[in-house]
Amino acid sequence: MCIEKLEEVVEFEWLFDALASALISIPIDLPWTTFHRGVKASRIFQEKLLQVIKQRKINMMREINSEASSTTTAQDLLFHMLSFVDEHGERLDDQSIANQIIGLLLAGHDPASSAITFVVKYLAELPLVYDGVFKEQMEILKSKGAVDSLNWDDIKKMKYSWNVACEVIRLAPPTHGGFRDAIKDFNYAGFSIPRVWKVSKSLLKYQLAGE
């Protein structure tokens, strides 16, 4: 989002930490609980994020109106979300963009570290798989110069490593489940689920259902 002021970065970091901690806390909404602090932080986080989005839209409109030959607006994730137009000519509203950004931040926080941890675990337990990953990585390394860094083409060559990562995520999903609101009455496995009830989904159960 190209937030450059240190005090704003620190504030966003504190709010995000409180929000992330609330996701794995006991959902008791009392002033001294982690859950309550997370709910409060979530509201403030969204308000500040909406301010950032509003200011970015103003900056982008100024550049369009100035008919400048080049743009100084960073072409980051927020830029592309604001520029996106669907097949019906509709754009994402500010609240949807804020929700998407928060979701991406959360997805890149604990789930990423959890996935990496389980990749290391399974590689340590499965020598043949480890050898395959090691061989692929070394082949890519040998094709690079002494000071060359990895690029997107190198990553696309990591087909075996990617398959290993996908299988690890299937066996040990970083996010074990979630909740959805039923938008209409329906029956499932002999149970009647009324509208507005919350339904729990288990990623682990249906990802292992074929075994």
PDB file of C-alpha atoms in Angstrom:
ATOM      1  CA  MET A   1       0.000   0.000   0.000  1.00  0.00           C
ATOM      2  CA  CYS A   2       3.114   2.168  -0.062  1.00  0.00           C
ATOM      3  CA  ILE A   3       2.703   3.570   3.455  1.00  0.00           C
ATOM      4  CA  GLU A   4       5.981   5.373   4.047  1.00  0.00           C
ATOM      5  CA  LYS A   5       5.482   7.234   7.339  1.00  0.00           C
ATOM      6  CA  LEU A   6       7.053   5.172  10.122  1.00  0.00           C
ATOM      7  CA  GLU A   7       4.403   6.098  12.700  1.00  0.00           C
ATOM      8  CA  GLU A   8       1.644   4.877  10.367  1.00  0.00           C
ATOM      9  CA  VAL A   9       3.488   1.616   9.701  1.00  0.00           C
ATOM     10  CA  VAL A  10       3.918   1.038  13.454  1.00  0.00           C
ATOM     11  CA  GLU A  11       0.237   1.756  14.095  1.00  0.00           C
ATOM     12  CA  PHE A  12      -0.905  -0.599  11.340  1.00  0.00           C
ATOM     13  CA  GLU A  13       1.446  -3.260  12.699  1.00  0.00           C
ATOM     14  CA  TRP A  14       0.026  -2.958  16.221  1.00  0.00           C
ATOM     15  CA  LEU A  15      -3.557  -3.075  14.994  1.00  0.00           C
ATOM     16  CA  PHE A  16      -2.858  -6.071  12.764  1.00  0.00           C
ATOM     17  CA  ASP A  17      -1.165  -7.995  15.587  1.00  0.00           C
ATOM     18  CA  ALA A  18      -4.202  -7.420  17.811  1.00  0.00           C
ATOM     19  CA  LEU A  19      -6.522  -8.518  14.985  1.00  0.00           C
ATOM     20  CA  ALA A  20      -4.493 -11.655  14.215  1.00  0.00           C
ATOM     21  CA  SER A  21      -4.328 -12.641  17.893  1.00  0.00           C
ATOM     22  CA  ALA A  22      -8.110 -12.396  18.199  1.00  0.00           C
ATOM     23  CA  LEU A  23      -8.610 -14.986  15.456  1.00  0.00           C
ATOM     24  CA  ILE A  24      -7.271 -17.753  17.702  1.00  0.00           C
ATOM     25  CA  SER A  25      -8.715 -16.458  20.971  1.00  0.00           C
ATOM     26  CA  ILE A  26     -11.810 -17.472  22.920  1.00  0.00           C
ATOM     27  CA  PRO A  27     -14.697 -15.385  21.465  1.00  0.00           C
ATOM     28  CA  ILE A  28     -15.683 -13.584  24.667  1.00  0.00           C
ATOM     29  CA  ASP A  29     -16.409  -9.924  23.947  1.00  0.00           C
ATOM     30  CA  LEU A  30     -15.441  -8.337  27.284  1.00  0.00           C
ATOM     31  CA  PRO A  31     -13.157  -5.275  27.587  1.00  0.00           C
ATOM     32  CA  TRP A  32     -10.142  -7.138  29.024  1.00  0.00           C
ATOM     33  CA  THR A  33     -10.152 -10.048  26.555  1.00  0.00           C
ATOM     34  CA  THR A  34      -7.954 -10.599  23.514  1.00  0.00           C
ATOM     35  CA  PHE A  35     -11.089 -11.071  21.410  1.00  0.00           C
ATOM     36  CA  HIS A  36     -12.484  -7.654  22.410  1.00  0.00           C
ATOM     37  CA  ARG A  37      -9.169  -5.937  21.671  1.00  0.00           C
ATOM     38  CA  GLY A  38      -9.101  -7.666  18.291  1.00  0.00           C
ATOM     39  CA  VAL A  39     -12.638  -6.564  17.393  1.00  0.00           C
ATOM     40  CA  LYS A  40     -11.800  -2.986  18.363  1.00  0.00           C
ATOM     41  CA  ALA A  41      -8.515  -3.110  16.428  1.00  0.00           C
ATOM     42  CA  SER A  42     -10.348  -4.499  13.380  1.00  0.00           C
ATOM     43  CA  ARG A  43     -12.696  -1.502  13.280  1.00  0.00           C
ATOM     44  CA  ILE A  44      -9.845   0.991  13.584  1.00  0.00           C
ATOM     45  CA  PHE A  45      -7.745  -0.945  11.038  1.00  0.00           C
ATOM     46  CA  GLN A  46     -10.572  -0.830   8.495  1.00  0.00           C
ATOM     47  CA  GLU A  47     -11.194   2.881   9.087  1.00  0.00           C
ATOM     48  CA  LYS A  48      -7.536   3.723   8.509  1.00  0.00           C
ATOM     49  CA  LEU A  49      -7.355   1.414   5.507  1.00  0.00           C
ATOM     50  CA  LEU A  50     -10.385   3.139   3.986  1.00  0.00           C
ATOM     51  CA  GLN A  51      -8.614   6.478   4.470  1.00  0.00           C
ATOM     52  CA  VAL A  52      -5.579   5.152   2.603  1.00  0.00           C
ATOM     53  CA  ILE A  53      -7.825   3.888  -0.208  1.00  0.00           C
ATOM     54  CA  LYS A  54      -9.656   7.213  -0.449  1.00  0.00           C
ATOM     55  CA  GLN A  55      -6.394   9.168  -0.618  1.00  0.00           C
ATOM     56  CA  ARG A  56      -4.984   6.821  -3.270  1.00  0.00           C
ATOM     57  CA  LYS A  57      -8.106   7.319  -5.411  1.00  0.00           C
ATOM     58  CA  ILE A  58      -7.676  11.088  -5.133  1.00  0.00           C
ATOM     59  CA  ASN A  59      -4.028  10.836  -6.175  1.00  0.00           C
ATOM     60  CA  MET A  60      -4.880   8.611  -9.147  1.00  0.00           C
ATOM     61  CA  MET A  61      -7.624  10.992 -10.311  1.00  0.00           C
ATOM     62  CA  ARG A  62      -5.225  13.937 -10.090  1.00  0.00           C
ATOM     63  CA  GLU A  63      -2.757  12.127 -12.325  1.00  0.00           C
ATOM     64  CA  ILE A  64      -5.475  11.247 -14.828  1.00  0.00           C
ATOM     65  CA  ASN A  65      -6.728  14.834 -14.928  1.00  0.00           C
ATOM     66  CA  SER A  66      -3.212  16.233 -15.283  1.00  0.00           C
ATOM     67  CA  GLU A  67      -2.711  14.101 -18.425  1.00  0.00           C
ATOM     68  CA  ALA A  68       0.848  13.379 -17.340  1.00  0.00           C
ATOM     69  CA  SER A  69       2.902  11.202 -19.683  1.00  0.00           C
ATOM     70  CA  SER A  70       4.149   9.068 -16.788  1.00  0.00           C
ATOM     71  CA  THR A  71       2.662   8.043 -13.458  1.00  0.00           C
ATOM     72  CA  THR A  72       4.185   8.467 -10.022  1.00  0.00           C
ATOM     73  CA  THR A  73       1.534   6.340  -8.315  1.00  0.00           C
ATOM     74  CA  ALA A  74       2.959   3.019  -7.172  1.00  0.00           C
ATOM     75  CA  GLN A  75       1.481   0.160  -9.210  1.00  0.00           C
ATOM     76  CA  ASP A  76       1.014  -2.100  -6.204  1.00  0.00           C
ATOM     77  CA  LEU A  77      -1.846  -4.359  -5.148  1.00  0.00           C
ATOM     78  CA  LEU A  78      -4.041  -1.411  -4.144  1.00  0.00           C
ATOM     79  CA  PHE A  79      -3.456   0.270  -7.503  1.00  0.00           C
ATOM     80  CA  HIS A  80      -4.593  -2.832  -9.381  1.00  0.00           C
ATOM     81  CA  MET A  81      -7.642  -3.305  -7.161  1.00  0.00           C
ATOM     82  CA  LEU A  82      -8.715   0.281  -7.773  1.00  0.00           C
ATOM     83  CA  SER A  83      -8.103  -0.114 -11.514  1.00  0.00           C
ATOM     84  CA  PHE A  84      -9.956  -3.423 -11.823  1.00  0.00           C
ATOM     85  CA  VAL A  85     -13.160  -3.462 -13.877  1.00  0.00           C
ATOM     86  CA  ASP A  86     -15.224  -6.656 -14.187  1.00  0.00           C
ATOM     87  CA  GLU A  87     -17.070  -7.936 -17.271  1.00  0.00           C
ATOM     88  CA  HIS A  88     -20.087  -5.788 -16.344  1.00  0.00           C
ATOM     89  CA  GLY A  89     -18.046  -2.591 -16.131  1.00  0.00           C
ATOM     90  CA  GLU A  90     -18.274  -2.528 -12.341  1.00  0.00           C
ATOM     91  CA  ARG A  91     -15.438  -1.608  -9.995  1.00  0.00           C
ATOM     92  CA  LEU A  92     -14.754  -2.860  -6.485  1.00  0.00           C
ATOM     93  CA  ASP A  93     -16.126  -0.583  -3.777  1.00  0.00           C
ATOM     94  CA  ASP A  94     -13.815   0.708  -1.053  1.00  0.00           C
ATOM     95  CA  GLN A  95     -15.124  -1.659   1.624  1.00  0.00           C
ATOM     96  CA  SER A  96     -14.621  -4.707  -0.604  1.00  0.00           C
ATOM     97  CA  ILE A  97     -11.056  -3.629  -1.340  1.00  0.00           C
ATOM     98  CA  ALA A  98     -10.365  -3.123   2.381  1.00  0.00           C
ATOM     99  CA  ASN A  99     -11.770  -6.587   3.175  1.00  0.00           C
ATOM    100  CA  GLN A 100      -9.672  -8.191   0.423  1.00  0.00           C
ATOM    101  CA  ILE A 101      -6.479  -6.529   1.674  1.00  0.00           C
ATOM    102  CA  ILE A 102      -7.114  -7.607   5.267  1.00  0.00           C
ATOM    103  CA  GLY A 103      -7.784 -11.142   4.058  1.00  0.00           C
ATOM    104  CA  LEU A 104      -4.532 -11.204   2.091  1.00  0.00           C
ATOM    105  CA  LEU A 105      -2.554  -9.844   5.046  1.00  0.00           C
ATOM    106  CA  LEU A 106      -3.976 -12.523   7.325  1.00  0.00           C
ATOM    107  CA  ALA A 107      -3.345 -15.221   4.717  1.00  0.00           C
ATOM    108  CA  GLY A 108       0.291 -14.167   4.454  1.00  0.00           C
ATOM    109  CA  HIS A 109       0.854 -14.089   8.215  1.00  0.00           C
ATOM    110  CA  ASP A 110       0.421 -17.284  10.271  1.00  0.00           C
ATOM    111  CA  PRO A 111      -0.642 -19.580   7.379  1.00  0.00           C
ATOM    112  CA  ALA A 112       2.603 -18.923   5.483  1.00  0.00           C
ATOM    113  CA  SER A 113       4.827 -19.702   8.470  1.00  0.00           C
ATOM    114  CA  SER A 114       2.696 -22.765   9.285  1.00  0.00           C
ATOM    115  CA  ALA A 115       3.004 -24.096   5.737  1.00  0.00           C
ATOM    116  CA  ILE A 116       6.787 -23.603   5.739  1.00  0.00           C
ATOM    117  CA  THR A 117       7.057 -25.400   9.088  1.00  0.00           C
ATOM    118  CA  PHE A 118       5.168 -28.454   7.800  1.00  0.00           C
ATOM    119  CA  VAL A 119       7.159 -28.497   4.551  1.00  0.00           C
ATOM    120  CA  VAL A 120      10.351 -28.753   6.625  1.00  0.00           C
ATOM    121  CA  LYS A 121       8.739 -31.440   8.829  1.00  0.00           C
ATOM    122  CA  TYR A 122       7.714 -33.659   5.918  1.00  0.00           C
ATOM    123  CA  LEU A 123      11.027 -33.192   4.100  1.00  0.00           C
ATOM    124  CA  ALA A 124      12.821 -34.382   7.250  1.00  0.00           C
ATOM    125  CA  GLU A 125      10.540 -37.423   7.467  1.00  0.00           C
ATOM    126  CA  LEU A 126      10.619 -38.364   3.755  1.00  0.00           C
ATOM    127  CA  PRO A 127      14.210 -38.634   2.437  1.00  0.00           C
ATOM    128  CA  LEU A 128      13.150 -39.507  -1.130  1.00  0.00           C
ATOM    129  CA  VAL A 129      11.010 -36.381  -1.354  1.00  0.00           C
ATOM    130  CA  TYR A 130      13.818 -34.325   0.177  1.00  0.00           C
ATOM    131  CA  ASP A 131      16.255 -35.653  -2.438  1.00  0.00           C
ATOM    132  CA  GLY A 132      13.848 -34.686  -5.244  1.00  0.00           C
ATOM    133  CA  VAL A 133      13.452 -31.139  -3.945  1.00  0.00           C
ATOM    134  CA  PHE A 134      17.198 -30.798  -3.326  1.00  0.00           C
ATOM    135  CA  LYS A 135      18.057 -32.031  -6.833  1.00  0.00           C
ATOM    136  CA  GLU A 136      15.636 -29.596  -8.466  1.00  0.00           C
ATOM    137  CA  GLN A 137      16.910 -26.659  -6.431  1.00  0.00           C
ATOM    138  CA  MET A 138      20.547 -27.475  -7.170  1.00  0.00           C
ATOM    139  CA  GLU A 139      19.843 -27.679 -10.911  1.00  0.00           C
ATOM    140  CA  ILE A 140      18.354 -24.200 -10.803  1.00  0.00           C
ATOM    141  CA  LEU A 141      21.269 -22.942  -8.718  1.00  0.00           C
ATOM    142  CA  LYS A 142      23.817 -24.297 -11.229  1.00  0.00           C
ATOM    143  CA  SER A 143      22.071 -22.428 -14.046  1.00  0.00           C
ATOM    144  CA  LYS A 144      22.548 -19.102 -12.241  1.00  0.00           C
ATOM    145  CA  GLY A 145      25.591 -16.868 -12.125  1.00  0.00           C
ATOM    146  CA  ALA A 146      27.491 -16.227  -8.914  1.00  0.00           C
ATOM    147  CA  VAL A 147      25.633 -12.981  -8.213  1.00  0.00           C
ATOM    148  CA  ASP A 148      22.335 -13.712  -9.991  1.00  0.00           C
ATOM    149  CA  SER A 149      19.198 -13.715  -7.881  1.00  0.00           C
ATOM    150  CA  LEU A 150      16.088 -15.814  -8.363  1.00  0.00           C
ATOM    151  CA  ASN A 151      13.507 -14.573 -10.832  1.00  0.00           C
ATOM    152  CA  TRP A 152      10.019 -15.609 -11.854  1.00  0.00           C
ATOM    153  CA  ASP A 153      11.310 -17.934 -14.583  1.00  0.00           C
ATOM    154  CA  ASP A 154      13.351 -19.815 -11.965  1.00  0.00           C
ATOM    155  CA  ILE A 155      10.310 -20.209  -9.752  1.00  0.00           C
ATOM    156  CA  LYS A 156       8.263 -21.612 -12.657  1.00  0.00           C
ATOM    157  CA  LYS A 157      10.897 -24.346 -13.054  1.00  0.00           C
ATOM    158  CA  MET A 158      10.268 -25.571  -9.486  1.00  0.00           C
ATOM    159  CA  LYS A 159       7.502 -27.967 -10.523  1.00  0.00           C
ATOM    160  CA  TYR A 160       8.443 -30.790  -8.157  1.00  0.00           C
ATOM    161  CA  SER A 161       8.973 -28.407  -5.236  1.00  0.00           C
ATOM    162  CA  TRP A 162       5.604 -26.794  -5.932  1.00  0.00           C
ATOM    163  CA  ASN A 163       3.853 -30.178  -5.999  1.00  0.00           C
ATOM    164  CA  VAL A 164       5.472 -31.029  -2.659  1.00  0.00           C
ATOM    165  CA  ALA A 165       4.254 -27.758  -1.159  1.00  0.00           C
ATOM    166  CA  CYS A 166       0.712 -28.344  -2.474  1.00  0.00           C
ATOM    167  CA  GLU A 167       0.623 -31.860  -1.032  1.00  0.00           C
ATOM    168  CA  VAL A 168       1.865 -30.602   2.342  1.00  0.00           C
ATOM    169  CA  ILE A 169      -0.871 -27.965   2.400  1.00  0.00           C
ATOM    170  CA  ARG A 170      -3.420 -30.694   1.586  1.00  0.00           C
ATOM    171  CA  LEU A 171      -2.216 -32.932   4.409  1.00  0.00           C
ATOM    172  CA  ALA A 172      -1.712 -30.118   6.928  1.00  0.00           C
ATOM    173  CA  PRO A 173      -3.753 -27.083   5.846  1.00  0.00           C
ATOM    174  CA  PRO A 174      -2.568 -23.869   7.540  1.00  0.00           C
ATOM    175  CA  THR A 175      -6.206 -22.853   7.971  1.00  0.00           C
ATOM    176  CA  HIS A 176      -8.234 -25.725   9.382  1.00  0.00           C
ATOM    177  CA  GLY A 177     -11.644 -24.269   8.739  1.00  0.00           C
ATOM    178  CA  GLY A 178     -13.971 -21.344   9.039  1.00  0.00           C
ATOM    179  CA  PHE A 179     -17.587 -20.275   9.258  1.00  0.00           C
ATOM    180  CA  ARG A 180     -20.199 -19.280   6.704  1.00  0.00           C
ATOM    181  CA  ASP A 181     -23.710 -17.884   7.161  1.00  0.00           C
ATOM    182  CA  ALA A 182     -26.441 -19.971   5.542  1.00  0.00           C
ATOM    183  CA  ILE A 183     -28.288 -17.703   3.102  1.00  0.00           C
ATOM    184  CA  LYS A 184     -31.248 -20.079   2.757  1.00  0.00           C
ATOM    185  CA  ASP A 185     -32.705 -23.188   4.403  1.00  0.00           C
ATOM    186  CA  PHE A 186     -31.153 -26.440   3.190  1.00  0.00           C
ATOM    187  CA  ASN A 187     -30.667 -30.088   4.113  1.00  0.00           C
ATOM    188  CA  TYR A 188     -27.304 -31.807   4.364  1.00  0.00           C
ATOM    189  CA  ALA A 189     -26.547 -35.407   5.381  1.00  0.00           C
ATOM    190  CA  GLY A 190     -29.985 -35.716   6.978  1.00  0.00           C
ATOM    191  CA  PHE A 191     -29.707 -32.457   8.926  1.00  0.00           C
ATOM    192  CA  SER A 192     -31.892 -29.391   8.383  1.00  0.00           C
ATOM    193  CA  ILE A 193     -29.908 -26.145   8.382  1.00  0.00           C
ATOM    194  CA  PRO A 194     -32.074 -23.018   8.724  1.00  0.00           C
ATOM    195  CA  ARG A 195     -31.202 -19.704   7.128  1.00  0.00           C
ATOM    196  CA  VAL A 196     -28.833 -17.364   9.059  1.00  0.00           C
ATOM    197  CA  TRP A 197     -27.291 -20.227  11.042  1.00  0.00           C
ATOM    198  CA  LYS A 198     -23.517 -20.308  11.039  1.00  0.00           C
ATOM    199  CA  VAL A 199     -22.033 -23.363   9.341  1.00  0.00           C
ATOM    200  CA  SER A 200     -18.574 -24.629  10.210  1.00  0.00           C
ATOM    201  CA  LYS A 201     -16.402 -25.955   7.413  1.00  0.00           C
ATOM    202  CA  SER A 202     -13.385 -28.195   7.928  1.00  0.00           C
ATOM    203  CA  LEU A 203     -10.712 -27.949   5.246  1.00  0.00           C
ATOM    204  CA  LEU A 204      -8.811 -30.884   6.707  1.00  0.00           C
ATOM    205  CA  LYS A 205     -11.791 -33.269   6.532  1.00  0.00           C
ATOM    206  CA  TYR A 206     -12.743 -32.710   2.922  1.00  0.00           C
ATOM    207  CA  GLN A 207      -9.132 -32.520   1.727  1.00  0.00           C
ATOM    208  CA  LEU A 208      -8.529 -35.962   3.217  1.00  0.00           C
ATOM    209  CA  ALA A 209     -11.932 -37.319   2.229  1.00  0.00           C
ATOM    210  CA  GLY A 210     -10.481 -39.376  -0.622  1.00  0.00           C
ATOM    211  CA  GLU A 211      -8.179 -41.369   1.646  1.00  0.00           C
TER     212      GLU A 211
END
